[in-house]
CSV table of C-alpha atoms in Angstrom, one decimal:
chain,number,residue,atom,x,y,z
A,1,UNK,CA,73.3,92.9,91.8
A,2,UNK,CA,71.3,89.7,91.7
A,3,UNK,CA,70.0,88.2,88.5
A,4,UNK,CA,66.4,86.8,88.5
A,5,UNK,CA,65.2,84.8,85.5
A,6,UNK,CA,61.6,83.5,85.1
A,7,UNK,CA,61.4,79.7,84.4
A,8,UNK,CA,60.7,79.5,80.6
A,9,UNK,CA,59.4,75.9,81.0
A,10,UNK,CA,56.8,76.8,83.6
A,11,UNK,CA,53.3,76.2,82.3
A,12,UNK,CA,51.6,77.2,85.6
A,13,UNK,CA,49.2,80.1,85.9
A,14,UNK,CA,50.8,83.5,86.5
A,15,UNK,CA,50.4,84.4,90.2
A,16,UNK,CA,48.6,87.7,90.9
A,17,UNK,CA,48.9,90.1,93.8
A,18,UNK,CA,45.8,89.8,96.1
A,19,UNK,CA,45.6,93.5,96.5
A,20,UNK,CA,46.6,95.4,93.3
A,21,UNK,CA,46.1,92.4,90.9
A,22,UNK,CA,49.5,92.9,89.2
A,23,UNK,CA,50.8,89.7,87.6
A,24,UNK,CA,54.1,88.6,89.2
A,25,UNK,CA,55.9,86.3,86.8
A,26,UNK,CA,59.0,86.0,89.0
A,27,UNK,CA,57.1,84.5,91.9
A,28,UNK,CA,58.1,87.3,94.3
A,29,UNK,CA,54.8,87.3,96.1
A,30,UNK,CA,54.7,87.2,99.9
A,31,UNK,CA,52.2,85.3,102.0
A,32,UNK,CA,50.6,87.7,104.4
A,33,UNK,CA,47.6,87.8,106.8
A,34,UNK,CA,45.9,91.1,106.4
A,35,UNK,CA,42.8,91.9,108.4
A,36,UNK,CA,42.3,88.2,109.1
A,37,UNK,CA,42.5,87.2,105.5
A,38,UNK,CA,45.4,85.2,104.0
A,39,UNK,CA,46.7,86.9,100.8
A,40,UNK,CA,49.6,86.7,98.4
A,41,UNK,CA,50.9,90.2,98.0
A,42,UNK,CA,53.5,91.9,95.9
A,43,UNK,CA,56.4,93.7,97.7
A,44,UNK,CA,54.9,97.1,97.0
A,45,UNK,CA,51.5,96.1,98.5
A,46,UNK,CA,53.1,94.6,101.6
A,47,UNK,CA,55.0,97.8,102.2
A,48,UNK,CA,52.1,100.1,101.6
A,49,UNK,CA,49.7,98.1,103.7
A,50,UNK,CA,52.1,97.8,106.6
A,51,UNK,CA,53.8,101.2,106.5
A,52,UNK,CA,53.7,101.5,110.3
A,53,UNK,CA,56.1,98.5,110.6
A,54,UNK,CA,59.2,100.1,109.0
A,55,UNK,CA,60.9,103.3,108.3
A,56,UNK,CA,59.7,104.4,104.8
A,57,UNK,CA,63.0,106.1,104.0
A,58,UNK,CA,65.7,103.5,105.0
A,59,UNK,CA,63.3,100.4,105.1
A,60,UNK,CA,64.5,99.2,108.5
A,61,UNK,CA,61.8,97.0,110.0
A,62,UNK,CA,60.9,97.9,113.5
A,63,UNK,CA,60.6,95.2,116.2
A,64,UNK,CA,57.2,95.2,117.8
A,65,UNK,CA,56.0,97.6,119.1
A,66,UNK,CA,57.1,100.4,116.7
A,67,UNK,CA,59.3,103.2,118.3
A,68,UNK,CA,57.6,105.6,120.6
A,69,UNK,CA,57.3,109.3,119.8
A,70,UNK,CA,60.8,110.1,121.1
A,71,UNK,CA,62.1,112.2,118.2
A,72,UNK,CA,60.5,110.2,115.4
A,73,UNK,CA,58.4,111.7,112.7
A,74,UNK,CA,54.9,110.4,112.0
A,75,UNK,CA,53.5,110.7,108.6
A,76,UNK,CA,50.3,112.9,108.6
A,77,UNK,CA,48.7,110.7,105.9
A,78,UNK,CA,49.6,107.0,106.7
A,79,UNK,CA,50.9,107.3,110.2
A,80,UNK,CA,54.2,105.6,109.4
A,81,UNK,CA,57.1,106.2,111.7
A,82,UNK,CA,60.3,107.6,110.3
A,83,UNK,CA,63.6,108.0,112.0
A,84,UNK,CA,64.5,111.7,112.6
A,85,UNK,CA,67.7,111.4,110.7
A,86,UNK,CA,65.9,109.7,107.7
A,87,UNK,CA,63.2,112.4,107.7
A,88,UNK,CA,65.8,115.1,107.7
A,89,UNK,CA,67.7,113.5,104.8
A,90,UNK,CA,64.5,112.9,102.8
A,91,UNK,CA,63.6,116.5,102.5
A,92,UNK,CA,61.1,116.8,105.3
A,93,UNK,CA,63.8,118.3,107.5
A,94,UNK,CA,63.6,120.4,110.7
A,95,UNK,CA,62.2,123.4,108.8
A,96,UNK,CA,58.8,121.5,108.5
A,97,UNK,CA,56.8,121.1,111.7
A,98,UNK,CA,56.3,117.4,112.7
A,99,UNK,CA,52.5,117.6,112.1
A,100,UNK,CA,53.0,118.3,108.4
A,101,UNK,CA,55.6,115.6,107.7
A,102,UNK,CA,54.6,113.3,104.7
A,103,UNK,CA,56.6,110.1,104.2
A,104,UNK,CA,58.1,109.2,100.8
A,105,UNK,CA,55.4,106.5,100.2
A,106,UNK,CA,52.7,109.1,100.5
A,107,UNK,CA,54.5,111.7,98.5
A,108,UNK,CA,54.4,109.4,95.5
A,109,UNK,CA,51.3,107.2,96.0
A,110,UNK,CA,51.2,106.0,92.4
A,111,UNK,CA,54.8,105.1,92.1
A,112,UNK,CA,55.7,101.4,92.8
A,113,UNK,CA,57.8,101.1,95.9
A,114,UNK,CA,59.6,98.0,94.6
A,115,UNK,CA,60.6,97.7,91.0
A,116,UNK,CA,63.2,95.4,89.4
A,117,UNK,CA,65.2,96.6,86.5
A,118,UNK,CA,65.6,94.7,83.3
A,119,UNK,CA,69.1,93.6,82.5
A,120,UNK,CA,69.1,96.2,79.7
A,121,UNK,CA,68.1,99.0,82.1
A,122,UNK,CA,70.9,98.0,84.5
A,123,UNK,CA,73.4,98.0,81.6
A,124,UNK,CA,74.2,94.4,82.2
A,125,UNK,CA,75.0,92.0,79.3
A,126,UNK,CA,73.8,88.5,80.3
A,127,UNK,CA,73.6,87.1,76.8
A,128,UNK,CA,70.4,85.9,75.3
A,129,UNK,CA,69.8,88.9,73.0
A,130,UNK,CA,67.1,91.6,73.3
A,131,UNK,CA,64.3,89.1,74.1
A,132,UNK,CA,65.9,88.0,77.4
A,133,UNK,CA,63.4,88.6,80.3
A,134,UNK,CA,66.0,88.5,83.1
A,135,UNK,CA,65.5,91.1,85.8
A,136,UNK,CA,68.1,92.6,88.2
A,137,UNK,CA,67.8,93.3,91.9
A,138,UNK,CA,70.1,96.1,93.1
A,139,UNK,CA,70.9,96.9,96.7
A,140,UNK,CA,68.0,99.3,97.1
A,141,UNK,CA,65.5,96.8,95.7
A,142,UNK,CA,67.0,94.0,97.9
A,143,UNK,CA,66.5,96.2,101.0
A,144,UNK,CA,62.9,96.8,100.1
A,145,UNK,CA,62.3,93.1,99.3
A,146,UNK,CA,63.9,92.1,102.6
A,147,UNK,CA,61.7,94.6,104.6
A,148,UNK,CA,58.6,93.1,102.9
A,149,UNK,CA,59.8,89.5,103.6
A,150,UNK,CA,60.4,90.3,107.3
A,151,UNK,CA,57.0,91.9,107.6
A,152,UNK,CA,55.4,88.9,105.8
A,153,UNK,CA,57.3,86.5,108.1
A,154,UNK,CA,56.1,88.3,111.2
A,155,UNK,CA,52.5,88.4,109.9
A,156,UNK,CA,52.6,84.6,109.3
A,157,UNK,CA,54.2,83.9,112.6
A,158,UNK,CA,51.5,85.9,114.3
A,159,UNK,CA,48.8,84.0,112.3
A,160,UNK,CA,50.4,80.7,113.3
A,161,UNK,CA,50.4,81.6,117.0
A,162,UNK,CA,46.8,82.7,116.7
A,163,UNK,CA,45.9,79.4,115.0
A,164,UNK,CA,47.7,77.4,117.6
A,165,UNK,CA,45.9,79.2,120.4
A,166,UNK,CA,42.5,78.6,118.6
A,167,UNK,CA,43.3,74.9,118.1
A,168,UNK,CA,44.3,74.5,121.8
A,169,UNK,CA,41.1,76.3,122.9
A,170,UNK,CA,39.0,74.0,120.6
A,171,UNK,CA,40.8,70.9,121.9
A,172,UNK,CA,39.9,71.9,125.5
A,173,UNK,CA,36.3,72.5,124.5
A,174,UNK,CA,36.1,69.1,122.8
A,175,UNK,CA,37.6,67.4,125.8
A,176,UNK,CA,35.0,69.0,128.1
A,177,UNK,CA,32.2,68.1,125.7
A,178,UNK,CA,33.4,64.5,125.5
A,179,UNK,CA,33.5,64.3,129.3
A,180,UNK,CA,30.0,65.7,129.6
A,181,UNK,CA,28.7,63.4,126.9
A,182,UNK,CA,30.2,60.4,128.7
A,183,UNK,CA,28.8,61.5,132.1
A,184,UNK,CA,25.3,61.9,130.4
A,185,UNK,CA,25.5,58.4,129.0
A,186,UNK,CA,26.6,57.0,132.3
A,187,UNK,CA,23.8,58.8,134.1
A,188,UNK,CA,21.2,57.7,131.5
A,189,UNK,CA,22.4,54.0,131.6
A,190,UNK,CA,22.0,54.0,135.4
A,191,UNK,CA,18.3,54.9,135.1
A,192,UNK,CA,17.5,52.2,132.6
């Protein structure tokens, strides 16, 4: 388990998730580009908005492109891709036809995907009395957090590559415009 404590001396404004508007006092927001907009999202929103990038049961992030339909289960609601062995162990086993498979994220849409436990809930004594605001990250939460971090990293890498391409395109356009302007000036000076 990992202990996470908020900084009691911090006077900065509390960051808020750009999607669900939940306040995140522990600064566990991810920078993500979603639909061409840069957002800071909580782990739950990253995972819910990018459900096609990972297995919603074991939280393994897929390398692009996601796995083909060879034995995988597609959720009939969010179109996430689940490993066959994960789908079988999650209760949507072979008795269910693949078309009716619903992933764990869609089975519990109002339940947060990522939730830290308080030290008290985790039965960990860290001192500080009952008013201590320390939170604990167990293995399951760490796996979900890492999946969201990998997705956010891939999103920002993609955004950086797109921005680099756009900058190179604009630099070429500027060089062409500069050359044309110089040629126009040279041509107009010859006539005078």
